[in-house]
Amino acid sequence: MSERDVSRELAPVKVTLDVNGTAHRLEVPAHRTLLDAIRDDIGLTGTKKCCADGECGACTVFLDGRIVNSCLVLCAEAEGCSVGTIESLSVGGLTDLQEEFLAAGAVQCGVCIPGQVMAAEALLQTNPTAKPAEIREAMSGNLCRCAGYERIVAAIQAAAKRRGSSR
Amino acid sequence: MTQYRRPDNVEDVVRTLSDAEGNGRLLVGGTDLLVAVRRRPLDPLVLVDLKAVADLPPAIEVTEAAVRFGPTATMSDLAADSRLAAMFPALVAASRVVGSLAIRNRASLIGNICNASPAGDTAPALLIYGARVTIVGRAGERTIPLSQFFVGPGLTTCGPDEFVLRVDLPRPADGYRSAFERLTRRRGVDLATVSVAAGVSAEGSITLGLGAVGPTPLLTETAAAVDLEDVDAVEQAVKQLIGIATPISDLRSGREYRQAMIAVLARRAVSAAARSVGTKGPST
Ligand code: FES
Ligand code: FES
């Protein structure tokens, strides 16, 4: 731009996206992350904001069927996409996976747990009989400040067992 | 202020970049770019999203003679492709250790090389396979070997009005074998302290791609064939090849440790390659 067109620079981006089956039309600044849009514009606060740098996995959501760190996706990039958040999992009550997290005592402060559950759900959908090594590998992007890793892995193993036997 | 553009054709991408006068940044996965944007939200960056561009090459296209990657190929796409695993095991192994699963679902192969990090995970493998990079800009397309693409840490020959349209890998010749080795401080979500991709041909020539031991990823090749069964000969050859490494000290490692480990990893990568099953060439 030779003459800076300030109105264009500051104009919000119009975005239409589907979150948990509901269409949303938003107008957001270009730098608004999908994470902030989900929490602040749409009001679904189950998805957590922790590092906001792609390091911890607290913000994990499904984007067109694959898990992503929503702090590393712009809301504008999600135009036409379908997003699944932690709220979508338990509409009919707790899932088997969430029950196992509780049963294993894997939830301490709870901040990392929505992200852990989403990442574990993604793993079990593609690999319902995941072994501990595969679980640790698949969960390596989800940090737990309370260091509940043993119990988190145990919970996922238990859920894998349940899904394996119900097939 | 950050701006966002979503062009739908290549010509428009080039025009948007040139209008941005050096502030344009190509956006595919955003796993590195958006971290930088967050740190400097007031920079006048124009983010040019490539994901809606209709006339890009497909993410992964396998033909008789080569494999072509478009800008939208993600690490997860590579990691899941069994055709690639057979032909380019070092590249697929590298794509599987980038970040975490959520990162790999977004991070693109071409974005990884355009960042030109000396520690970039996929560059050593792409180098040994003879990757060629096609760059498009106002003046049209130009194609160069990947080894000439990197200029320095974070620097490439790609100009501000240009972008990488595709990367082509020729199919390896009959009997070519390869492997990837990487050293990190911890498993998962860490950058490489040292990484090595090794390729050995049926005739016994050795090619190494070295990561995190120079200002750019490095490519080096033996002048003559080596008897891969002869441990001392391989050791000698590797020692000579890694002479081009000029590691520095940083938060992940000291210089001396890198220097020592590059030799270990290179030997391991060569022997893993030599032991592996070779590929079939394009003729069969
Ligand atoms: S908040 Fe997104 S990875 Fe930590
Ligand atoms: S339960 Fe507290 S961070 Fe994981």
Tab-separated table of C-alpha atoms and ligand atoms in Angstrom:
chain	number	residue	atom	x	y	z
A	1	MET	CA	0.000	0.000	0.000
A	2	SER	CA	1.573	3.235	-1.051
A	3	GLU	CA	-1.080	5.328	0.686
A	4	ARG	CA	-1.965	3.614	3.901
A	5	ASP	CA	-5.609	2.768	3.841
A	6	VAL	CA	-6.252	2.892	7.567
A	7	SER	CA	-9.944	2.016	7.371
A	8	ARG	CA	-9.074	-1.202	5.552
A	9	GLU	CA	-6.358	-1.966	8.082
A	10	LEU	CA	-8.699	-1.636	10.993
A	11	ALA	CA	-11.784	-3.152	9.407
A	12	PRO	CA	-12.880	-6.281	11.276
A	13	VAL	CA	-12.858	-9.621	9.497
A	14	LYS	CA	-16.255	-11.252	8.968
A	15	VAL	CA	-16.194	-14.937	9.805
A	16	THR	CA	-18.844	-17.635	9.588
A	17	LEU	CA	-18.042	-20.847	11.396
A	18	ASP	CA	-19.817	-23.778	12.978
A	19	VAL	CA	-19.156	-24.442	16.649
A	20	ASN	CA	-20.603	-27.631	18.121
A	21	GLY	CA	-23.263	-27.721	15.426
A	22	THR	CA	-24.357	-24.095	15.737
A	23	ALA	CA	-23.521	-21.529	13.048
A	24	HIS	CA	-21.916	-18.304	14.285
A	25	ARG	CA	-21.319	-15.081	12.382
A	26	LEU	CA	-18.608	-12.982	13.969
A	27	GLU	CA	-16.795	-9.745	13.225
A	28	VAL	CA	-13.351	-9.861	14.770
A	29	PRO	CA	-9.992	-8.098	14.493
A	30	ALA	CA	-7.558	-9.950	12.204
A	31	HIS	CA	-5.356	-11.058	15.080
A	32	ARG	CA	-8.211	-12.567	17.178
A	33	THR	CA	-7.358	-16.211	17.827
A	34	LEU	CA	-9.902	-18.972	17.488
A	35	LEU	CA	-9.360	-19.605	21.208
A	36	ASP	CA	-10.339	-16.053	22.182
A	37	ALA	CA	-13.288	-16.127	19.771
A	38	ILE	CA	-14.573	-19.357	21.325
A	39	ARG	CA	-14.203	-18.066	24.879
A	40	ASP	CA	-14.980	-14.357	24.577
A	41	ASP	CA	-17.105	-13.900	21.461
A	42	ILE	CA	-19.065	-17.145	21.613
A	43	GLY	CA	-18.944	-17.539	25.383
A	44	LEU	CA	-17.877	-21.181	25.605
A	45	THR	CA	-15.315	-21.152	28.391
A	46	GLY	CA	-14.682	-24.888	28.665
A	47	THR	CA	-11.682	-24.481	26.356
A	48	LYS	CA	-8.848	-23.115	28.497
A	49	LYS	CA	-6.271	-20.437	27.765
A	50	CYS	CA	-2.959	-21.124	29.413
A	51	CYS	CA	0.300	-20.486	27.528
A	52	ALA	CA	-1.388	-19.084	24.387
A	53	ASP	CA	1.799	-20.123	22.590
A	54	GLY	CA	1.139	-23.659	21.394
A	55	GLU	CA	3.151	-25.269	24.176
A	56	CYS	CA	0.612	-26.692	26.619
A	57	GLY	CA	-2.458	-28.033	24.796
A	58	ALA	CA	-5.015	-26.522	27.225
A	59	CYS	CA	-6.773	-24.935	24.242
A	60	THR	CA	-7.135	-28.159	22.211
A	61	VAL	CA	-10.271	-28.274	20.016
A	62	PHE	CA	-11.344	-30.190	16.944
A	63	LEU	CA	-11.118	-28.214	13.699
A	64	ASP	CA	-12.679	-30.042	10.759
A	65	GLY	CA	-12.129	-33.327	12.571
A	66	ARG	CA	-8.475	-32.879	13.590
A	67	ILE	CA	-7.241	-31.578	16.920
A	68	VAL	CA	-5.437	-28.240	16.902
A	69	ASN	CA	-4.161	-25.731	19.430
A	70	SER	CA	-6.843	-23.056	19.088
A	71	CYS	CA	-4.408	-20.414	20.369
A	72	LEU	CA	-2.396	-20.975	17.163
A	73	VAL	CA	-5.328	-20.588	14.783
A	74	LEU	CA	-6.798	-17.232	13.823
A	75	CYS	CA	-10.538	-16.954	14.049
A	76	ALA	CA	-10.413	-15.651	10.457
A	77	GLU	CA	-8.736	-18.862	9.317
A	78	ALA	CA	-11.685	-20.885	10.612
A	79	GLU	CA	-13.998	-19.363	7.962
A	80	GLY	CA	-16.332	-22.116	6.808
A	81	CYS	CA	-14.828	-24.661	9.234
A	82	SER	CA	-16.514	-26.736	11.863
A	83	VAL	CA	-15.153	-26.537	15.378
A	84	GLY	CA	-15.786	-29.011	18.204
A	85	THR	CA	-15.089	-27.944	21.784
A	86	ILE	CA	-15.154	-29.824	25.083
A	87	GLU	CA	-18.789	-28.720	25.551
A	88	SER	CA	-19.786	-30.857	22.547
A	89	LEU	CA	-18.553	-34.075	24.150
A	90	SER	CA	-20.813	-34.204	27.156
A	91	VAL	CA	-24.177	-32.945	25.833
A	92	GLY	CA	-25.717	-36.279	26.824
A	93	GLY	CA	-23.867	-36.516	30.146
A	94	LEU	CA	-20.262	-37.477	30.813
A	95	THR	CA	-18.518	-39.632	28.217
A	96	ASP	CA	-16.868	-42.911	29.157
A	97	LEU	CA	-13.526	-41.128	28.851
A	98	GLN	CA	-14.578	-38.335	31.201
A	99	GLU	CA	-15.892	-40.904	33.694
A	100	GLU	CA	-12.522	-42.642	33.646
A	101	PHE	CA	-10.706	-39.337	34.236
A	102	LEU	CA	-12.804	-38.882	37.370
A	103	ALA	CA	-12.501	-42.502	38.477
A	104	ALA	CA	-8.706	-42.414	38.100
A	105	GLY	CA	-8.414	-39.198	40.097
A	106	ALA	CA	-6.721	-37.634	37.082
A	107	VAL	CA	-8.302	-34.207	37.677
A	108	GLN	CA	-6.493	-31.977	40.149
A	109	CYS	CA	-6.759	-28.207	39.540
A	110	GLY	CA	-8.509	-29.110	36.275
A	111	VAL	CA	-7.109	-26.396	34.018
A	112	CYS	CA	-5.422	-28.791	31.603
A	113	ILE	CA	-8.238	-31.338	31.648
A	114	PRO	CA	-10.486	-30.090	28.810
A	115	GLY	CA	-7.453	-30.151	26.520
A	116	GLN	CA	-6.348	-33.541	27.832
A	117	VAL	CA	-9.805	-34.977	27.230
A	118	MET	CA	-10.000	-33.587	23.686
A	119	ALA	CA	-6.548	-34.962	22.789
A	120	ALA	CA	-7.414	-38.327	24.346
A	121	GLU	CA	-10.730	-38.382	22.498
A	122	ALA	CA	-8.912	-37.745	19.198
A	123	LEU	CA	-6.518	-40.597	19.993
A	124	LEU	CA	-9.243	-43.078	20.893
A	125	GLN	CA	-11.248	-42.202	17.790
A	126	THR	CA	-8.319	-43.135	15.542
A	127	ASN	CA	-6.785	-45.832	17.751
A	128	PRO	CA	-9.383	-47.240	20.188
A	129	THR	CA	-6.959	-49.860	21.528
A	130	ALA	CA	-4.046	-47.467	22.163
A	131	LYS	CA	-1.218	-48.867	24.293
A	132	PRO	CA	0.507	-46.824	27.038
A	133	ALA	CA	3.443	-45.859	24.784
A	134	GLU	CA	1.050	-44.695	22.074
A	135	ILE	CA	-0.989	-42.803	24.649
A	136	ARG	CA	2.089	-40.980	25.946
A	137	GLU	CA	3.163	-40.132	22.409
A	138	ALA	CA	-0.299	-38.859	21.413
A	139	MET	CA	-0.606	-36.831	24.625
A	140	SER	CA	2.878	-35.291	24.458
A	141	GLY	CA	1.431	-31.897	23.494
A	142	ASN	CA	-0.723	-31.685	26.622
A	143	LEU	CA	1.060	-30.538	29.747
A	144	CYS	CA	-0.319	-30.864	33.270
A	145	ARG	CA	1.026	-28.378	35.806
A	146	CYS	CA	-0.272	-30.640	38.578
A	147	ALA	CA	1.732	-33.461	36.957
A	148	GLY	CA	-1.120	-35.945	36.980
A	149	TYR	CA	0.375	-37.815	34.050
A	150	GLU	CA	0.271	-41.329	35.511
A	151	ARG	CA	-3.421	-41.032	36.290
A	152	ILE	CA	-4.235	-39.358	32.999
A	153	VAL	CA	-2.593	-42.215	31.098
A	154	ALA	CA	-4.385	-44.724	33.358
A	155	ALA	CA	-7.735	-43.031	32.650
A	156	ILE	CA	-7.189	-43.163	28.895
A	157	GLN	CA	-6.113	-46.804	29.131
A	158	ALA	CA	-9.290	-47.628	31.054
A	159	ALA	CA	-11.423	-45.826	28.465
A	160	ALA	CA	-9.600	-47.664	25.680
A	161	LYS	CA	-10.380	-50.936	27.419
A	162	ARG	CA	-14.071	-50.042	27.691
A	163	ARG	CA	-14.279	-49.016	24.059
A	164	GLY	CA	-12.352	-52.095	22.987
A	165	SER	CA	-14.685	-54.448	24.804
A	166	SER	CA	-17.853	-52.708	23.624
A	167	ARG	CA	-16.899	-53.107	19.958
B	1	MET	CA	-2.027	-3.649	13.234
B	2	THR	CA	-2.161	-7.141	11.868
B	3	GLN	CA	-4.242	-7.591	8.732
B	4	TYR	CA	-5.608	-10.772	7.249
B	5	ARG	CA	-6.056	-11.607	3.562
B	6	ARG	CA	-7.525	-14.721	2.028
B	7	PRO	CA	-6.807	-14.641	-1.722
B	8	ASP	CA	-8.238	-17.406	-3.900
B	9	ASN	CA	-5.649	-17.555	-6.688
B	10	VAL	CA	-1.868	-17.521	-7.014
B	11	GLU	CA	-1.758	-14.285	-8.998
B	12	ASP	CA	-3.692	-12.547	-6.254
B	13	VAL	CA	-1.292	-13.908	-3.618
B	14	VAL	CA	1.649	-12.386	-5.457
B	15	ARG	CA	-0.182	-9.062	-5.858
B	16	THR	CA	-1.138	-9.007	-2.172
B	17	LEU	CA	2.472	-9.678	-1.180
B	18	SER	CA	3.793	-6.930	-3.374
B	19	ASP	CA	1.146	-4.452	-2.133
B	20	ALA	CA	2.249	-5.277	1.418
B	21	GLU	CA	5.710	-3.860	0.644
B	22	GLY	CA	7.727	-6.357	2.609
B	23	ASN	CA	5.209	-6.796	5.432
B	24	GLY	CA	3.441	-9.766	3.837
B	25	ARG	CA	3.706	-13.128	5.629
B	26	LEU	CA	2.406	-16.362	4.149
B	27	LEU	CA	0.098	-18.231	6.495
B	28	VAL	CA	-0.605	-21.946	6.263
B	29	GLY	CA	-0.289	-23.712	9.622
B	30	GLY	CA	0.637	-20.615	11.602
B	31	THR	CA	2.341	-22.666	14.301
B	32	ASP	CA	5.427	-20.426	14.252
B	33	LEU	CA	4.043	-17.303	12.598
B	34	LEU	CA	1.161	-16.765	15.009
B	35	VAL	CA	3.460	-17.013	18.030
B	36	ALA	CA	5.476	-14.165	16.490
B	37	VAL	CA	2.309	-12.170	15.700
B	38	ARG	CA	1.153	-12.473	19.288
B	39	ARG	CA	4.458	-11.115	20.572
B	40	ARG	CA	4.241	-8.084	18.249
B	41	PRO	CA	0.544	-7.347	17.645
B	42	LEU	CA	1.211	-3.768	16.523
B	43	ASP	CA	3.537	-4.654	13.645
B	44	PRO	CA	1.889	-3.792	10.320
B	45	LEU	CA	1.948	-7.396	9.122
B	46	VAL	CA	-0.308	-8.584	6.334
B	47	LEU	CA	-1.049	-12.263	6.856
B	48	VAL	CA	-1.742	-13.930	3.518
B	49	ASP	CA	-3.634	-17.166	4.102
B	50	LEU	CA	-2.926	-19.734	1.374
B	51	LYS	CA	-5.585	-22.223	2.438
B	52	ALA	CA	-8.302	-20.845	0.140
B	53	VAL	CA	-6.085	-20.559	-2.963
B	54	ALA	CA	-7.698	-22.766	-5.598
B	55	ASP	CA	-4.837	-23.098	-8.100
B	56	LEU	CA	-2.119	-24.410	-5.765
B	57	PRO	CA	-0.610	-27.842	-6.405
B	58	PRO	CA	-2.356	-30.554	-4.370
B	59	ALA	CA	-0.927	-31.229	-0.894
B	60	ILE	CA	0.796	-34.473	-1.948
B	61	GLU	CA	0.955	-35.788	-5.498
B	62	VAL	CA	2.794	-39.017	-6.314
B	63	THR	CA	3.761	-39.560	-9.953
B	64	GLU	CA	5.957	-42.083	-11.788
B	65	ALA	CA	9.103	-40.038	-11.430
B	66	ALA	CA	8.618	-37.805	-8.429
B	67	VAL	CA	6.599	-36.688	-5.460
B	68	ARG	CA	5.287	-33.146	-5.367
B	69	PHE	CA	4.315	-31.259	-2.218
B	70	GLY	CA	2.086	-28.187	-2.316
B	71	PRO	CA	1.995	-25.463	0.357
B	72	THR	CA	-0.909	-27.072	2.210
B	73	ALA	CA	0.793	-30.431	2.918
B	74	THR	CA	0.903	-30.797	6.698
B	75	MET	CA	3.244	-32.881	8.832
B	76	SER	CA	0.296	-35.138	9.687
B	77	ASP	CA	-0.398	-35.639	5.961
B	78	LEU	CA	3.202	-36.797	5.503
B	79	ALA	CA	3.231	-38.906	8.652
B	80	ALA	CA	0.146	-40.820	7.533
B	81	ASP	CA	1.212	-41.503	3.935
B	82	SER	CA	2.426	-45.076	3.466
B	83	ARG	CA	3.643	-44.399	-0.097
B	84	LEU	CA	5.991	-41.747	1.260
B	85	ALA	CA	7.149	-43.955	4.131
B	86	ALA	CA	8.383	-46.524	1.604
B	87	MET	CA	10.221	-44.018	-0.601
B	88	PHE	CA	11.343	-41.337	1.843
B	89	PRO	CA	11.572	-42.912	5.310
B	90	ALA	CA	13.882	-40.205	6.683
B	91	LEU	CA	11.412	-37.474	5.704
B	92	VAL	CA	8.430	-39.288	7.176
B	93	ALA	CA	10.369	-40.005	10.379
B	94	ALA	CA	11.214	-36.297	10.632
B	95	SER	CA	7.608	-35.238	10.025
B	96	ARG	CA	6.491	-37.487	12.881
B	97	VAL	CA	8.641	-35.796	15.527
B	98	VAL	CA	7.691	-32.181	14.830
B	99	GLY	CA	5.955	-30.626	17.849
B	100	SER	CA	2.884	-32.470	19.067
B	101	LEU	CA	0.001	-34.098	17.201
B	102	ALA	CA	-2.039	-30.867	17.364
B	103	ILE	CA	0.948	-28.960	15.941
B	104	ARG	CA	1.547	-31.542	13.198
B	105	ASN	CA	-2.106	-31.276	12.161
B	106	ARG	CA	-1.456	-27.625	11.282
B	107	ALA	CA	2.269	-27.220	10.565
B	108	SER	CA	3.117	-27.373	6.873
B	109	LEU	CA	6.176	-28.919	5.254
B	110	ILE	CA	6.819	-25.879	3.095
B	111	GLY	CA	6.326	-23.530	6.051
B	112	ASN	CA	8.905	-25.578	7.932
B	113	ILE	CA	11.561	-25.002	5.256
B	114	CYS	CA	10.579	-21.348	4.691
B	115	ASN	CA	11.252	-20.598	8.360
B	116	ALA	CA	14.806	-21.658	7.526
B	117	SER	CA	15.586	-22.580	11.086
B	118	PRO	CA	19.012	-24.272	11.212
B	119	ALA	CA	17.285	-26.859	13.440
B	120	GLY	CA	14.277	-27.338	11.137
B	121	ASP	CA	13.283	-30.994	11.306
B	122	THR	CA	12.441	-31.761	7.696
B	123	ALA	CA	15.282	-29.941	5.910
B	124	PRO	CA	18.050	-32.561	6.417
B	125	ALA	CA	15.861	-35.275	4.894
B	126	LEU	CA	14.649	-33.094	2.022
B	127	LEU	CA	18.283	-32.205	1.285
B	128	ILE	CA	19.513	-35.794	0.943
B	129	TYR	CA	16.633	-36.642	-1.393
B	130	GLY	CA	17.614	-33.807	-3.741
B	131	ALA	CA	14.542	-31.639	-3.152
B	132	ARG	CA	13.886	-28.882	-5.663
B	133	VAL	CA	12.011	-25.768	-4.657
B	134	THR	CA	9.796	-23.818	-7.052
B	135	ILE	CA	9.270	-20.186	-6.160
B	136	VAL	CA	6.659	-17.984	-7.824
B	137	GLY	CA	6.622	-14.213	-8.018
B	138	ARG	CA	5.886	-11.329	-10.387
B	139	ALA	CA	8.491	-12.564	-12.857
B	140	GLY	CA	7.003	-16.051	-12.974
B	141	GLU	CA	8.383	-19.295	-11.582
B	142	ARG	CA	11.943	-20.355	-10.840
B	143	THR	CA	13.198	-23.688	-9.544
B	144	ILE	CA	16.332	-24.193	-7.448
B	145	PRO	CA	17.840	-27.034	-5.416
B	146	LEU	CA	16.891	-26.823	-1.739
B	147	SER	CA	20.612	-26.627	-0.904
B	148	GLN	CA	20.661	-23.181	-2.558
B	149	PHE	CA	17.432	-22.047	-0.895
B	150	PHE	CA	18.842	-21.510	2.610
B	151	VAL	CA	20.969	-18.413	3.113
B	152	GLY	CA	21.325	-18.127	6.891
B	153	PRO	CA	19.330	-18.528	10.096
B	154	GLY	CA	15.766	-17.533	9.144
B	155	LEU	CA	16.881	-16.398	5.696
B	156	THR	CA	16.113	-17.866	2.283
B	157	THR	CA	16.457	-16.772	-1.326
B	158	CYS	CA	12.693	-16.286	-1.467
B	159	GLY	CA	12.017	-12.566	-1.984
B	160	PRO	CA	9.334	-10.496	-0.216
B	161	ASP	CA	7.034	-10.639	-3.278
B	162	GLU	CA	7.553	-14.362	-3.817
B	163	PHE	CA	6.424	-17.589	-2.244
B	164	VAL	CA	7.223	-21.283	-2.478
B	165	LEU	CA	4.662	-22.924	-4.742
B	166	ARG	CA	5.904	-26.500	-4.486
B	167	VAL	CA	8.708	-28.850	-3.511
B	168	ASP	CA	9.566	-31.795	-5.746
B	169	LEU	CA	11.451	-34.922	-4.705
B	170	PRO	CA	12.676	-37.261	-7.429
B	171	ARG	CA	11.982	-40.914	-6.665
B	172	PRO	CA	15.120	-42.516	-5.241
B	173	ALA	CA	17.092	-44.878	-7.483
B	174	ASP	CA	16.924	-48.652	-7.057
B	175	GLY	CA	18.605	-49.793	-3.864
B	176	TYR	CA	18.750	-46.345	-2.276
B	177	ARG	CA	18.241	-46.465	1.499
B	178	SER	CA	17.853	-43.728	4.082
B	179	ALA	CA	17.263	-43.042	7.770
B	180	PHE	CA	16.807	-40.150	10.218
B	181	GLU	CA	18.289	-39.634	13.677
B	182	ARG	CA	17.504	-36.803	16.045
B	183	LEU	CA	18.676	-35.823	19.498
B	184	THR	CA	16.460	-33.754	21.805
B	185	ARG	CA	16.617	-32.898	25.503
B	186	ARG	CA	13.292	-34.612	26.112
B	187	ARG	CA	10.870	-36.704	24.104
B	188	GLY	CA	8.104	-34.749	22.438
B	189	VAL	CA	7.653	-31.024	21.721
B	190	ASP	CA	11.303	-30.025	21.686
B	191	LEU	CA	13.521	-28.665	18.939
B	192	ALA	CA	16.434	-30.773	17.759
B	193	THR	CA	19.778	-30.413	19.523
B	194	VAL	CA	21.286	-32.209	16.516
B	195	SER	CA	19.629	-34.060	13.661
B	196	VAL	CA	20.965	-36.149	10.780
B	197	ALA	CA	19.390	-37.665	7.696
B	198	ALA	CA	21.565	-40.240	5.926
B	199	GLY	CA	21.150	-41.763	2.485
B	200	VAL	CA	23.225	-44.581	1.011
B	201	SER	CA	23.113	-45.605	-2.631
B	202	ALA	CA	23.368	-49.139	-4.007
B	203	GLU	CA	26.949	-48.291	-5.053
B	204	GLY	CA	27.890	-47.212	-1.519
B	205	SER	CA	28.003	-43.439	-1.717
B	206	ILE	CA	26.840	-41.674	1.434
B	207	THR	CA	24.853	-38.432	1.620
B	208	LEU	CA	24.234	-36.611	4.897
B	209	GLY	CA	21.799	-33.834	5.740
B	210	LEU	CA	22.777	-32.142	9.011
B	211	GLY	CA	20.507	-30.043	11.220
B	212	ALA	CA	21.360	-27.602	14.035
B	213	VAL	CA	25.122	-27.689	13.441
B	214	GLY	CA	25.537	-24.691	11.129
B	215	PRO	CA	23.842	-21.422	10.118
B	216	THR	CA	21.645	-23.402	7.725
B	217	PRO	CA	20.797	-27.096	7.353
B	218	LEU	CA	23.815	-28.644	5.593
B	219	LEU	CA	24.211	-31.147	2.761
B	220	THR	CA	27.348	-33.201	2.222
B	221	GLU	CA	28.248	-36.211	0.112
B	222	THR	CA	31.139	-38.673	-0.229
B	223	ALA	CA	33.268	-38.285	-3.348
B	224	ALA	CA	33.784	-42.032	-3.760
B	225	ALA	CA	31.875	-45.190	-2.861
B	226	VAL	CA	32.385	-46.624	0.626
B	227	ASP	CA	32.206	-50.294	1.637
B	228	LEU	CA	29.212	-50.068	3.967
B	229	GLU	CA	30.102	-53.394	5.613
B	230	ASP	CA	33.483	-52.023	6.674
B	231	VAL	CA	32.937	-50.264	10.018
B	232	ASP	CA	36.262	-48.390	9.898
B	233	ALA	CA	35.694	-47.186	6.354
B	234	VAL	CA	32.240	-45.886	7.262
B	235	GLU	CA	33.635	-44.227	10.382
B	236	GLN	CA	36.352	-42.496	8.334
B	237	ALA	CA	33.866	-41.352	5.676
B	238	VAL	CA	31.449	-39.990	8.272
B	239	LYS	CA	34.258	-38.172	10.067
B	240	GLN	CA	35.217	-36.438	6.853
B	241	LEU	CA	31.630	-35.596	5.930
B	242	ILE	CA	30.782	-33.964	9.232
B	243	GLY	CA	33.837	-31.708	8.881
B	244	ILE	CA	31.492	-29.101	7.363
B	245	ALA	CA	29.597	-28.763	10.648
B	246	THR	CA	30.199	-25.524	12.562
B	247	PRO	CA	28.026	-25.919	15.659
B	248	ILE	CA	27.518	-23.134	18.157
B	249	SER	CA	26.425	-23.116	21.803
B	250	ASP	CA	22.856	-22.173	22.638
B	251	LEU	CA	20.217	-22.988	25.242
B	252	ARG	CA	19.807	-26.526	23.949
B	253	SER	CA	23.440	-27.576	23.938
B	254	GLY	CA	27.059	-26.547	24.115
B	255	ARG	CA	29.214	-26.497	20.977
B	256	GLU	CA	31.446	-29.370	22.084
B	257	TYR	CA	28.509	-31.618	22.883
B	258	ARG	CA	26.949	-30.932	19.501
B	259	GLN	CA	30.283	-31.625	17.793
B	260	ALA	CA	30.558	-34.958	19.597
B	261	MET	CA	26.937	-35.948	19.052
B	262	ILE	CA	26.851	-35.136	15.362
B	263	ALA	CA	29.444	-37.883	14.838
B	264	VAL	CA	27.435	-40.380	16.879
B	265	LEU	CA	24.140	-39.573	15.173
B	266	ALA	CA	25.675	-39.578	11.701
B	267	ARG	CA	27.196	-43.043	12.273
B	268	ARG	CA	23.882	-44.324	13.600
B	269	ALA	CA	21.925	-42.856	10.709
B	270	VAL	CA	24.287	-44.345	8.120
B	271	SER	CA	24.167	-47.796	9.665
B	272	ALA	CA	20.381	-47.632	10.097
B	273	ALA	CA	20.089	-46.676	6.423
B	274	ALA	CA	22.494	-49.432	5.333
B	275	ARG	CA	20.539	-52.045	7.317
B	276	SER	CA	17.127	-50.942	6.015
B	277	VAL	CA	15.268	-52.328	3.035
B	278	GLY	CA	16.025	-50.428	-0.167
B	279	THR	CA	13.526	-48.703	-2.402
B	280	LYS	CA	12.525	-49.708	-5.870
B	281	GLY	CA	13.379	-47.170	-8.527
B	282	PRO	CA	10.866	-45.460	-10.798
B	283	SER	CA	11.354	-48.011	-13.597
B	284	THR	CA	9.839	-50.929	-11.683
C	1	FES	S1	-3.050	-22.231	25.432
C	1	FES	FE1	-2.865	-23.070	23.449
C	1	FES	S2	-1.264	-24.494	23.678
C	1	FES	FE2	-1.292	-23.491	25.602
C	2	FES	S1	-4.906	-30.910	36.649
C	2	FES	FE1	-3.912	-29.069	37.131
C	2	FES	S2	-2.799	-28.672	35.314
C	2	FES	FE2	-3.496	-30.668	35.003
